[in-house]
PDB file of C-alpha atoms and ligand atoms in Angstrom:
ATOM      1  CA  UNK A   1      -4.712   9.091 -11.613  1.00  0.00           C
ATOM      2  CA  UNK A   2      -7.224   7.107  -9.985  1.00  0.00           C
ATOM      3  CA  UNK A   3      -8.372   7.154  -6.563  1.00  0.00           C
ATOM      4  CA  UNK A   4      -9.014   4.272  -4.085  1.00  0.00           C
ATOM      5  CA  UNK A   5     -10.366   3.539  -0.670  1.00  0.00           C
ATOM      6  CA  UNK A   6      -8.746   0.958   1.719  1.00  0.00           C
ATOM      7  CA  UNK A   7     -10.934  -1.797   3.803  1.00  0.00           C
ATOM      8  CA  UNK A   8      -9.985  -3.774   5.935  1.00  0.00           C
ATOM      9  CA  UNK A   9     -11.895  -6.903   7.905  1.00  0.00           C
ATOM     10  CA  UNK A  10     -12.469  -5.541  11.727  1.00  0.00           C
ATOM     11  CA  UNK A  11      -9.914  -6.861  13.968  1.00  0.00           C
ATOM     12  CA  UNK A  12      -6.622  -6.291  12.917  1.00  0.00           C
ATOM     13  CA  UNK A  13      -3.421  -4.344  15.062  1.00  0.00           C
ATOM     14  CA  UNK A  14      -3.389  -2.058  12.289  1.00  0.00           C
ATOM     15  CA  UNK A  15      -5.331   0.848  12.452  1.00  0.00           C
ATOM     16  CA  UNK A  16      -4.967   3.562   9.201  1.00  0.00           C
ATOM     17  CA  UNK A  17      -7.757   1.778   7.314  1.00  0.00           C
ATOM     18  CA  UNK A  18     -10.937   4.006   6.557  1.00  0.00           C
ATOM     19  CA  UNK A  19     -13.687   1.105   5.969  1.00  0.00           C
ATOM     20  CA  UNK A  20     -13.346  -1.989   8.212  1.00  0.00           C
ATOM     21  CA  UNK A  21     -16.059  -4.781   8.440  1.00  0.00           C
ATOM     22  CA  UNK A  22     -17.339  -7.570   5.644  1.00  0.00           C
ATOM     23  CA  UNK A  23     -15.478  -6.883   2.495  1.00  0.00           C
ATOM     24  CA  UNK A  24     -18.618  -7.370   0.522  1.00  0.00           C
ATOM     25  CA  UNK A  25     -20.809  -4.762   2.622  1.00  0.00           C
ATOM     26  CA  UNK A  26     -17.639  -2.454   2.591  1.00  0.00           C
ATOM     27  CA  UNK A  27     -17.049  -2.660  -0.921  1.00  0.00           C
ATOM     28  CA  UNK A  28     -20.893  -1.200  -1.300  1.00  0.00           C
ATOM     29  CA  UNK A  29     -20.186   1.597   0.986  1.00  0.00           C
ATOM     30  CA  UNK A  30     -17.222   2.468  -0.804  1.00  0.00           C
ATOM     31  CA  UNK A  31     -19.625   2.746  -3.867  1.00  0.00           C
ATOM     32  CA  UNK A  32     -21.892   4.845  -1.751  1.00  0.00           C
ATOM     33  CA  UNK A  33     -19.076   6.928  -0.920  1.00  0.00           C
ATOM     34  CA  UNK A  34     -18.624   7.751  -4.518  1.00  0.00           C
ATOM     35  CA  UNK A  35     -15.254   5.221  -5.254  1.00  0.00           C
ATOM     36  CA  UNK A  36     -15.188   3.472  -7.933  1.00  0.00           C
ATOM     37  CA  UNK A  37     -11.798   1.496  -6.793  1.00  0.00           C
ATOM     38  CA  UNK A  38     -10.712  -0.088  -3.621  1.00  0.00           C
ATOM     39  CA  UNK A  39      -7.732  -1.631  -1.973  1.00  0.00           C
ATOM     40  CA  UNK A  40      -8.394  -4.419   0.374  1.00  0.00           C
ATOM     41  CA  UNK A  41      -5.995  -5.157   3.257  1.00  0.00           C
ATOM     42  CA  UNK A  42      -5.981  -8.898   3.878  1.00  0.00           C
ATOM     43  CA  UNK A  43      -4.631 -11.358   6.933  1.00  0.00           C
ATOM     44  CA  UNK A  44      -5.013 -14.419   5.151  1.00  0.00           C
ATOM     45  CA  UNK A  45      -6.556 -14.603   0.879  1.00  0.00           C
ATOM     46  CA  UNK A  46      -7.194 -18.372   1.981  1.00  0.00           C
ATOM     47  CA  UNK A  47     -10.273 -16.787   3.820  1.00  0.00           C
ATOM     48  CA  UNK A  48     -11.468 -14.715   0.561  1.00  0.00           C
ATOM     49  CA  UNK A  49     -14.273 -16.015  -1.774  1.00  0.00           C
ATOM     50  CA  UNK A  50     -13.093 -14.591  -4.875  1.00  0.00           C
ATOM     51  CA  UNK A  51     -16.000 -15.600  -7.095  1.00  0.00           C
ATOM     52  CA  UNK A  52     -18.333 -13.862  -4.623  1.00  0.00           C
ATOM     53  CA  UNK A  53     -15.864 -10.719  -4.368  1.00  0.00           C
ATOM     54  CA  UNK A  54     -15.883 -10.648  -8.149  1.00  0.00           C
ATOM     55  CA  UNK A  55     -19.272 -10.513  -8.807  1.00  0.00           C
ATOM     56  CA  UNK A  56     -19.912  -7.981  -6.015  1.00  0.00           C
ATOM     57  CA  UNK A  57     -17.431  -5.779  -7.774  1.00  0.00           C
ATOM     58  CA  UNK A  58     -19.221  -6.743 -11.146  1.00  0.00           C
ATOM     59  CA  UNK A  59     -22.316  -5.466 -10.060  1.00  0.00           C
ATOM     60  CA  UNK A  60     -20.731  -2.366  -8.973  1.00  0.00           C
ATOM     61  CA  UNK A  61     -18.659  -1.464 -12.093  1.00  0.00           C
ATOM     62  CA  UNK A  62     -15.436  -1.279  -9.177  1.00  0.00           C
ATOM     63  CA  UNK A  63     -12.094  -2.664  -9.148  1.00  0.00           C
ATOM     64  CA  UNK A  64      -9.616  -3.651  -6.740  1.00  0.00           C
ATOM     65  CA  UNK A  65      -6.346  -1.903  -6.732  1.00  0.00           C
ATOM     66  CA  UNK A  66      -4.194  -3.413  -4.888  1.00  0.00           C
ATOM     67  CA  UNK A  67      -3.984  -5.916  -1.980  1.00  0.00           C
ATOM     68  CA  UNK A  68      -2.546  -4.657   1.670  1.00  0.00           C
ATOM     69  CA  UNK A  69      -0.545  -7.468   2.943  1.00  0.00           C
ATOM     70  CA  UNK A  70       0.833  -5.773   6.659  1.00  0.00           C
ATOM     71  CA  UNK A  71      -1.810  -7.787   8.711  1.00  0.00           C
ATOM     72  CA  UNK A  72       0.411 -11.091   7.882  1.00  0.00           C
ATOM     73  CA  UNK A  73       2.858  -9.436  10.024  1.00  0.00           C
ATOM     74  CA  UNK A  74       0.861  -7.175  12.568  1.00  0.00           C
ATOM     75  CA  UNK A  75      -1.059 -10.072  13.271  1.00  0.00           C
ATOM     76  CA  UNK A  76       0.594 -13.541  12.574  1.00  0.00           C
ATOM     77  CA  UNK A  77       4.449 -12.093  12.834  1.00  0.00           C
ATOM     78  CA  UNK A  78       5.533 -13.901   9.550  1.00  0.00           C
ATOM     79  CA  UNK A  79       8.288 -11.594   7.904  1.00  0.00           C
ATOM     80  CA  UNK A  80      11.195 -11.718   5.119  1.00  0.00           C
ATOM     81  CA  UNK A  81      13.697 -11.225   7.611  1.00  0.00           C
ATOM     82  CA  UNK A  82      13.331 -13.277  10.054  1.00  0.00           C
ATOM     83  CA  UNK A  83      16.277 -15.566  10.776  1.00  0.00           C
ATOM     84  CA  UNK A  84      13.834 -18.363  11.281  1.00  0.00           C
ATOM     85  CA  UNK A  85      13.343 -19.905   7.804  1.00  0.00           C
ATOM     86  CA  UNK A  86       9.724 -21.322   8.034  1.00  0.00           C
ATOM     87  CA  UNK A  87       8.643 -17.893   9.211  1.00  0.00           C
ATOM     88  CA  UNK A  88      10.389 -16.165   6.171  1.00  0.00           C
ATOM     89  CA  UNK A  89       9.024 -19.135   4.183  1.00  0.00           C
ATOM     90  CA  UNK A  90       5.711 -18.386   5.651  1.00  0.00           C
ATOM     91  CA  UNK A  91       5.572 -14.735   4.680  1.00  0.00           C
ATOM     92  CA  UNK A  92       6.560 -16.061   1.209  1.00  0.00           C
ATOM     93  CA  UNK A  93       4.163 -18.173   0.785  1.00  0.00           C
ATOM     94  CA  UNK A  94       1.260 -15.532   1.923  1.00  0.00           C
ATOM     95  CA  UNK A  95       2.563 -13.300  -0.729  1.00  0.00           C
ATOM     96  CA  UNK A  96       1.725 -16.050  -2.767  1.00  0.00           C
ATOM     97  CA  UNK A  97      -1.451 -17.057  -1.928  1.00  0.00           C
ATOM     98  CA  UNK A  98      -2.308 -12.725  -2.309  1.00  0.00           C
ATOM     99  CA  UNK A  99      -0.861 -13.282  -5.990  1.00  0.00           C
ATOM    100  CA  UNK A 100      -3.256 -15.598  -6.787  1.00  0.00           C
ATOM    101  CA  UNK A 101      -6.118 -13.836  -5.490  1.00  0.00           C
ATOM    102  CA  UNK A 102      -5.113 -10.387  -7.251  1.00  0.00           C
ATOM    103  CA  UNK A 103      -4.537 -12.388 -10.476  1.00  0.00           C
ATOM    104  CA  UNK A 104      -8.626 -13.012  -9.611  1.00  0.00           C
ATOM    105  CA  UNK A 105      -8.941  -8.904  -9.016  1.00  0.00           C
ATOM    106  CA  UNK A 106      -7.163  -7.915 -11.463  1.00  0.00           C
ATOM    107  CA  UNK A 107      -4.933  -5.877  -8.572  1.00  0.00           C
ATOM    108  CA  UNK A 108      -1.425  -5.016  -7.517  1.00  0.00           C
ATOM    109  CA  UNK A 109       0.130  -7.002  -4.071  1.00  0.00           C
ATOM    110  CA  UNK A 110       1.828  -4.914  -2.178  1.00  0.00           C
ATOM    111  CA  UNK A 111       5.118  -6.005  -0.002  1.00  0.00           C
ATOM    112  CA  UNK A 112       5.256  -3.104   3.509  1.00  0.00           C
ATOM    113  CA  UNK A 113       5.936  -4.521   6.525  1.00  0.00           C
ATOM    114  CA  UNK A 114       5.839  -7.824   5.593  1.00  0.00           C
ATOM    115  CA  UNK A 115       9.246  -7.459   4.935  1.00  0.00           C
ATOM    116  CA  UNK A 116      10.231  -7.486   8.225  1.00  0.00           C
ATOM    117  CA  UNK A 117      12.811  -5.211  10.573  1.00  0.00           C
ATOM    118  CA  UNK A 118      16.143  -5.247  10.560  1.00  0.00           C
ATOM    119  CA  UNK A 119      18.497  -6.987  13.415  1.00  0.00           C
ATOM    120  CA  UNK A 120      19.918  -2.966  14.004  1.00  0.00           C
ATOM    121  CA  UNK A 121      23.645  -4.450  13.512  1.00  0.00           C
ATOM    122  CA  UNK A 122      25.901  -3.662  10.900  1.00  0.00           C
ATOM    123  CA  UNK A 123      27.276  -7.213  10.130  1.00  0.00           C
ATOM    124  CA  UNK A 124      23.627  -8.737  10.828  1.00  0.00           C
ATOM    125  CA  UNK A 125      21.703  -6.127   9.275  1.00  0.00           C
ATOM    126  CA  UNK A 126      23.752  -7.785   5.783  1.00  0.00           C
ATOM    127  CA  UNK A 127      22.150 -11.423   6.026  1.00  0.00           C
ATOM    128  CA  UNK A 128      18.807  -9.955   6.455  1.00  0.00           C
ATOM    129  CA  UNK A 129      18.398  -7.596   3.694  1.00  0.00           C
ATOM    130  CA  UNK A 130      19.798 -11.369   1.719  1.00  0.00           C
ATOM    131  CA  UNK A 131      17.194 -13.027   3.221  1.00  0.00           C
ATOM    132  CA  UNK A 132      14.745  -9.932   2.432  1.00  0.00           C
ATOM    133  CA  UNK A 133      16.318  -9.635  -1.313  1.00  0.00           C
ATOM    134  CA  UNK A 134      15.405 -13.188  -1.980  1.00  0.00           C
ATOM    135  CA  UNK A 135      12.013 -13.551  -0.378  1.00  0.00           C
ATOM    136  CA  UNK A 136      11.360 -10.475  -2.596  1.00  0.00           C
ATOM    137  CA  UNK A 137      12.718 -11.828  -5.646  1.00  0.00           C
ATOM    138  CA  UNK A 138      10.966 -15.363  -5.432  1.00  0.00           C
ATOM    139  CA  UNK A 139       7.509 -13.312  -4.985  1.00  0.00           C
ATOM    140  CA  UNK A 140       8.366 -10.939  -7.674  1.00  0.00           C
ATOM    141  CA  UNK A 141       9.300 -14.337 -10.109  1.00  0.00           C
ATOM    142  CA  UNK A 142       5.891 -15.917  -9.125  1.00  0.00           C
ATOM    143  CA  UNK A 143       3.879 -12.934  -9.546  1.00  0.00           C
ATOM    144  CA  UNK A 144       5.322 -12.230 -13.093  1.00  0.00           C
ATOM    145  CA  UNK A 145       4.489 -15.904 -13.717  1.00  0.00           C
ATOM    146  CA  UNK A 146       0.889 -14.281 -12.573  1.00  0.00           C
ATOM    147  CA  UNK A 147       0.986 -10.658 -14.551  1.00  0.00           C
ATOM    148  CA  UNK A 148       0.770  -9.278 -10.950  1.00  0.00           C
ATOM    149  CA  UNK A 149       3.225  -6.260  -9.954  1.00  0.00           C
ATOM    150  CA  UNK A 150       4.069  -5.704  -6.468  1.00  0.00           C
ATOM    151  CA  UNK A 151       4.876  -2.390  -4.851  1.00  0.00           C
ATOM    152  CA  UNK A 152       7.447  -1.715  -2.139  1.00  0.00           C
ATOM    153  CA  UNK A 153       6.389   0.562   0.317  1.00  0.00           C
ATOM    154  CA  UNK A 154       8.833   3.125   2.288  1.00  0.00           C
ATOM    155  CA  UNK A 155       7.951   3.346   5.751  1.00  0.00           C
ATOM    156  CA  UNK A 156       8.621   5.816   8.500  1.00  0.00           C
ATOM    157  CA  UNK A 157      11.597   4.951  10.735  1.00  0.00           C
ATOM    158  CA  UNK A 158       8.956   4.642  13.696  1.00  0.00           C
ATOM    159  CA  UNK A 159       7.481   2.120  11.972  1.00  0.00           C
ATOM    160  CA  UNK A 160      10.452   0.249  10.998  1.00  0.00           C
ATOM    161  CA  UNK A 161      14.114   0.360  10.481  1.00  0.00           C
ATOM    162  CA  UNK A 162      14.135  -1.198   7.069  1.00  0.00           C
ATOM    163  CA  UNK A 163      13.369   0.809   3.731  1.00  0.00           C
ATOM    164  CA  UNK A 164      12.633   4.615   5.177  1.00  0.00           C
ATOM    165  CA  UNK A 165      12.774   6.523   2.668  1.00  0.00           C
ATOM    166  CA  UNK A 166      11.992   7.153  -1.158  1.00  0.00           C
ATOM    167  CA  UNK A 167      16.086   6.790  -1.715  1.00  0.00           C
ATOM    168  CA  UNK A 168      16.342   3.331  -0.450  1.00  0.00           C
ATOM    169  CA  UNK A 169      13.876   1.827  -1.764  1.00  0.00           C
ATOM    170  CA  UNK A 170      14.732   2.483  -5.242  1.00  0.00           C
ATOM    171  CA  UNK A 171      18.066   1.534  -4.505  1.00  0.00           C
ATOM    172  CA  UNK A 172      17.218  -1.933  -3.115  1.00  0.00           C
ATOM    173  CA  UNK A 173      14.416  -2.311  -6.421  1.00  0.00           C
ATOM    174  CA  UNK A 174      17.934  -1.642  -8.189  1.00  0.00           C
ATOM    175  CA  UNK A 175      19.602  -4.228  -6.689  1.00  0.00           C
ATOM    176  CA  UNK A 176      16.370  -6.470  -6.995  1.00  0.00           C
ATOM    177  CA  UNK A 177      15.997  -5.623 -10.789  1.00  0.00           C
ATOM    178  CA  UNK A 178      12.684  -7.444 -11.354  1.00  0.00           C
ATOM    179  CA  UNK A 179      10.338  -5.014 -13.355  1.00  0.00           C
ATOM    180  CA  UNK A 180       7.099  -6.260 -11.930  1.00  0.00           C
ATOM    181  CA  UNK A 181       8.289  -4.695  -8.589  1.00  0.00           C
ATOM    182  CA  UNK A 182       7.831  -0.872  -8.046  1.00  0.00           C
ATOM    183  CA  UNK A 183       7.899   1.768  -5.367  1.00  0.00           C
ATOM    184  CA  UNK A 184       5.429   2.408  -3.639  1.00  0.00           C
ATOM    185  CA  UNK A 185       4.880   5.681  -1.629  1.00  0.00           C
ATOM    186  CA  UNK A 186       2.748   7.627   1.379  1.00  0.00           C
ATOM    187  CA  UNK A 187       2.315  10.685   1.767  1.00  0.00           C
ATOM    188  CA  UNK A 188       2.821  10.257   5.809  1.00  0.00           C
ATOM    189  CA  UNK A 189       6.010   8.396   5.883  1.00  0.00           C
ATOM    190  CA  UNK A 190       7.151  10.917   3.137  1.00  0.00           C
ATOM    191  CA  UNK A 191       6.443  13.963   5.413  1.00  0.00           C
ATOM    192  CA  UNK A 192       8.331  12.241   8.525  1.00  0.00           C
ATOM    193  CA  UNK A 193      11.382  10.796   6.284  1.00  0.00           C
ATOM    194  CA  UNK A 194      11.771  13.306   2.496  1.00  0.00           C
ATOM    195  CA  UNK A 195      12.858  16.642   2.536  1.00  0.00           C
ATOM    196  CA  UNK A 196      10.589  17.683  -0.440  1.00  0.00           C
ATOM    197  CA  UNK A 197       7.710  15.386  -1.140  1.00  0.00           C
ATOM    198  CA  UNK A 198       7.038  16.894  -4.763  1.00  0.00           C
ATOM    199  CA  UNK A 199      10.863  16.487  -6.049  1.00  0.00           C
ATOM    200  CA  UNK A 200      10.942  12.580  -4.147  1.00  0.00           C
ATOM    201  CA  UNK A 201       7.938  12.600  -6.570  1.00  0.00           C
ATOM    202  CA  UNK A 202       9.817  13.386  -9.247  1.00  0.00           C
ATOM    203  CA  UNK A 203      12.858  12.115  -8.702  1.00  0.00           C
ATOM    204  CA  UNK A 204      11.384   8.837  -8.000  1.00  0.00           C
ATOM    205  CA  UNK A 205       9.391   9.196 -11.191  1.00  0.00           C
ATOM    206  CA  UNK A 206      10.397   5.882 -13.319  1.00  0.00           C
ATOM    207  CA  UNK A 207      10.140   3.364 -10.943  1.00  0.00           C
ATOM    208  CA  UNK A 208       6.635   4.519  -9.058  1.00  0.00           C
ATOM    209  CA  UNK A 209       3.760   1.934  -9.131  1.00  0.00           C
ATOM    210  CA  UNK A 210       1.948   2.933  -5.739  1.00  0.00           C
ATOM    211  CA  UNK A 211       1.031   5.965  -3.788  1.00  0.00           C
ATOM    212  CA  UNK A 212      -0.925   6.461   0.118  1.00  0.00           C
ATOM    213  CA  UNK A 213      -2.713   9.592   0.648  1.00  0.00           C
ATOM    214  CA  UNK A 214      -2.292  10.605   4.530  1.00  0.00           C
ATOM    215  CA  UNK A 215      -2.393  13.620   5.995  1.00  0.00           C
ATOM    216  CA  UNK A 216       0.188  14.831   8.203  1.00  0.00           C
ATOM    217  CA  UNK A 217      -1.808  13.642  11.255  1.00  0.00           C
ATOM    218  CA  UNK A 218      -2.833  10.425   9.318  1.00  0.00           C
ATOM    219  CA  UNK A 219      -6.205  11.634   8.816  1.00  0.00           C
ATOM    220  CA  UNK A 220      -7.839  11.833   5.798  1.00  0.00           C
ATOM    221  CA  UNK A 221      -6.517  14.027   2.738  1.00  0.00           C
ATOM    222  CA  UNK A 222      -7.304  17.777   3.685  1.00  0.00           C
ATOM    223  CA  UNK A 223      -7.919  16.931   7.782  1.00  0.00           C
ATOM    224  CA  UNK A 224      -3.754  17.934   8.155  1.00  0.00           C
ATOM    225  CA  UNK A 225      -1.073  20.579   6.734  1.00  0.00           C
ATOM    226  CA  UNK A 226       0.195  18.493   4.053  1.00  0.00           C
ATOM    227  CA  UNK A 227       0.832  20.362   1.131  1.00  0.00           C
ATOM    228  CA  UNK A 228      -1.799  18.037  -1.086  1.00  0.00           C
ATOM    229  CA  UNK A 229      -1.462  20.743  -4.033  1.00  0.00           C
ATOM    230  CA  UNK A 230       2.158  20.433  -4.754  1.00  0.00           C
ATOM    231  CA  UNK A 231       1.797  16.311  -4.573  1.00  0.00           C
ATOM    232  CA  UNK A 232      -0.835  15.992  -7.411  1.00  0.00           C
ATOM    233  CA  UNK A 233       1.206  18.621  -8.872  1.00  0.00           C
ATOM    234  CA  UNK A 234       3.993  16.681  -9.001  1.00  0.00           C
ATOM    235  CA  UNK A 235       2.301  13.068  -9.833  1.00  0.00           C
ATOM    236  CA  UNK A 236       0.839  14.988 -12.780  1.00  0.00           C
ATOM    237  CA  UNK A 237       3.852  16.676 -14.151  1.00  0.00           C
ATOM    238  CA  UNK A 238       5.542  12.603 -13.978  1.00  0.00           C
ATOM    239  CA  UNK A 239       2.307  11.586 -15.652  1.00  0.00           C
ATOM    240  CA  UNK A 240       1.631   9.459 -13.053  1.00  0.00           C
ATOM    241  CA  UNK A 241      -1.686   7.315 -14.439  1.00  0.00           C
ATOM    242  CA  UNK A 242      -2.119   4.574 -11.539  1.00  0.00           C
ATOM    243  CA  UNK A 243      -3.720   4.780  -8.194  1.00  0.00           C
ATOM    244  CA  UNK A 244      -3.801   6.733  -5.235  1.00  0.00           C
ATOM    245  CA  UNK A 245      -4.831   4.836  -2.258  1.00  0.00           C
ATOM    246  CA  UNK A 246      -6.310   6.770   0.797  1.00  0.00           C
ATOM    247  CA  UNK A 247      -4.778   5.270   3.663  1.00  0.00           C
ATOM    248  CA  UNK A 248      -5.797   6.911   6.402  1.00  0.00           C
ATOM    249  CA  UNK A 249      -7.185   7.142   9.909  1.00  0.00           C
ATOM    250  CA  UNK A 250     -11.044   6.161   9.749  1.00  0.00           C
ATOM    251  CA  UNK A 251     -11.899  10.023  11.206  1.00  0.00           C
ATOM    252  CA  UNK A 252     -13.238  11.970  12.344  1.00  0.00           C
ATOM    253  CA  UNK A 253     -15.876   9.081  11.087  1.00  0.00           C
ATOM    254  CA  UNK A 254     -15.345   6.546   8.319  1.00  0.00           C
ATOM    255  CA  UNK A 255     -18.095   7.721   6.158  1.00  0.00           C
ATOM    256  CA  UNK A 256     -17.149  11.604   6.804  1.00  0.00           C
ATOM    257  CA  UNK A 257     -13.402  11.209   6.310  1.00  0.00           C
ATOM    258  CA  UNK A 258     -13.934   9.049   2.870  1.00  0.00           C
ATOM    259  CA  UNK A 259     -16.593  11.154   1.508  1.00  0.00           C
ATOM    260  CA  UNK A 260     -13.866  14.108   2.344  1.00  0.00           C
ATOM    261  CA  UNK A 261     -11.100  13.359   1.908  1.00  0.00           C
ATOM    262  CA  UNK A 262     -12.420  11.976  -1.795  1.00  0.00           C
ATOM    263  CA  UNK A 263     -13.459  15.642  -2.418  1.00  0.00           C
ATOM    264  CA  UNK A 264     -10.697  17.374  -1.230  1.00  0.00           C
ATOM    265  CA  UNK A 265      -8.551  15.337  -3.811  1.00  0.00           C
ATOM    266  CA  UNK A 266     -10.887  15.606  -6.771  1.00  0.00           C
ATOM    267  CA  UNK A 267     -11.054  19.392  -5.960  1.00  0.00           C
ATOM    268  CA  UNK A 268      -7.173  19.801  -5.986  1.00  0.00           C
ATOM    269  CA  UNK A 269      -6.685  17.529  -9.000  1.00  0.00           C
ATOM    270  CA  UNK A 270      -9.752  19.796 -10.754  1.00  0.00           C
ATOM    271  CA  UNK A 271      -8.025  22.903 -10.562  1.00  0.00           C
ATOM    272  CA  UNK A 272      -4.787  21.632 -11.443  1.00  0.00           C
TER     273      UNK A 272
HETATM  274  C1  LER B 301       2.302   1.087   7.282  1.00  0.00           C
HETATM  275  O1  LER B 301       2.376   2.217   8.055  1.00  0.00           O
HETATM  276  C2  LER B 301       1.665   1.400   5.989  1.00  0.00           C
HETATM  277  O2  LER B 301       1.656   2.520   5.544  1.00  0.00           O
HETATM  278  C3  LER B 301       1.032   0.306   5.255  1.00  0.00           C
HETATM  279  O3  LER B 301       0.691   0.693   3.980  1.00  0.00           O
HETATM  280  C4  LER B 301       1.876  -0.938   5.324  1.00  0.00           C
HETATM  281  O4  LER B 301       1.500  -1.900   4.429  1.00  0.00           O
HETATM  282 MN1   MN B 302       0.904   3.015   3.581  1.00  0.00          MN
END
């Protein structure tokens, strides 16, 4: 298991991101920090220089993890959904352009709310989760083209309406059936939407690719109650050997809550 910080460039509607400023500077402070991976939340890849990135992460010995993708619709309100086609086209298209910079990175793309909401009506809600089905599947087909996986994120129902919890997600990755596409899970939507995080963890155990570290006040691992202990437990016991991303609230400062929360992980996993 292998731990990761998120960054972010300033300016985006979406807050949980520990580092935000230039991804080059941040990507040194995560260093500092003592991480050795990151995951980099992106509007636009069209705006990244991914020789420069490359060779900053060279330099470093670091890696990239995975790509955040949420600003696309946050920001520029481009979604799989959408009954417009060029905006669904649009999303598609972004997910595209972040496969072919993580084929670059050597990272994972993942697909959260850029999936869009749903219309909230039963008869509707079927043509979108269509139109979400095959957005996914023609990103899934052109990142396999690209030996990029993607990762499907559950989100909190006060987030969205579309892909809660742990249980429908792997259902709809059923229904997808493309193997480069896996779940992808955080520890605070799982403490609003699973009954036990540590059996979703398990019972969720073949098809996970992804994991957010939260606490249950979105602050960084340890800053919350979240039962942290019986997580790692859990991801160890599946053998769980890919990332953990923390995703969190930059507090109580961004330095602080990284250097922290990175502790209070590798202390947990240490005594496991
Ligand atoms: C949204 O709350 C979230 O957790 C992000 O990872 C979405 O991409
Ligand atoms: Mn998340």
């Amino acid at each position: 298991m292998k731990l990761s910080l998120t960054i972010s460039a300033p300016g985006s509607r979406f807050a949980p991101i520990m580092l935000q400023g230039d991804y080059l500077e941040m990507i040194r402070e995560a260093h500092r920090l003592g991480y050795e991976t990151v995951e980099l939340h992106i509007r636009d890849p069209k705006t990244i220089d991914a020789d420069a990135m490359a060779r900053t992460l060279d330099e470093l010995g670091m890696k990239v993890s995975t790509i955040g993708t949420g600003q696309a619709y946050v920001d520029d309100r481009i979604y799989f959904t959408s009954t417009d086609p060029e905006v669904s086209a649009a999303a598609v298209q972004r997910i595209k352009d972040h496969v072919r910079l993580a084929t670059k990175l050597g990272a994972a793309v993942i697909i959260g709310t850029i999936k869009g909401p749903l219309p909230g009506d039963p008869e509707e809600d079927q043509g979108a989760l269509a139109r979400a089905a095959k957005c996914l599947a023609e990103c899934a087909d052109f990142a396999a083209q690209h030996n990029v996986e993607l990762t499907l994120e559950a989100i909190n129902r006060y987030e969205t309406n579309f892909l809660n919890t742990a249980a429908e997600a792997v259902e709809f990755l059923r229904g997808l059936d493309r193997p480069n596409v896996g779940l992808h899970l955080d520890t605070f939507h799982m403490n609003i939407e699973e009954v036990d995080l540590a059996q979703t963890i398990r019972d969720c155990r073949h098809y996970l690719f992804h994991i957010h570290l939260a606490d249950s006040n979105r602050w960084p691992p340890g800053y919350g109650h979240l039962d942290f202990e019986s997580v790692l437990k859990a991801l160890k016991d599946i053998q769980y050997g890919r990332y953990m991303a923390i995703e969190s609230l930059p507090r109580p400062n961004p330095q602080e809550g990284a250097r922290r929360g990175r502790e209070y992980i590798q202390g947990l996993l240490e005594e496991l």
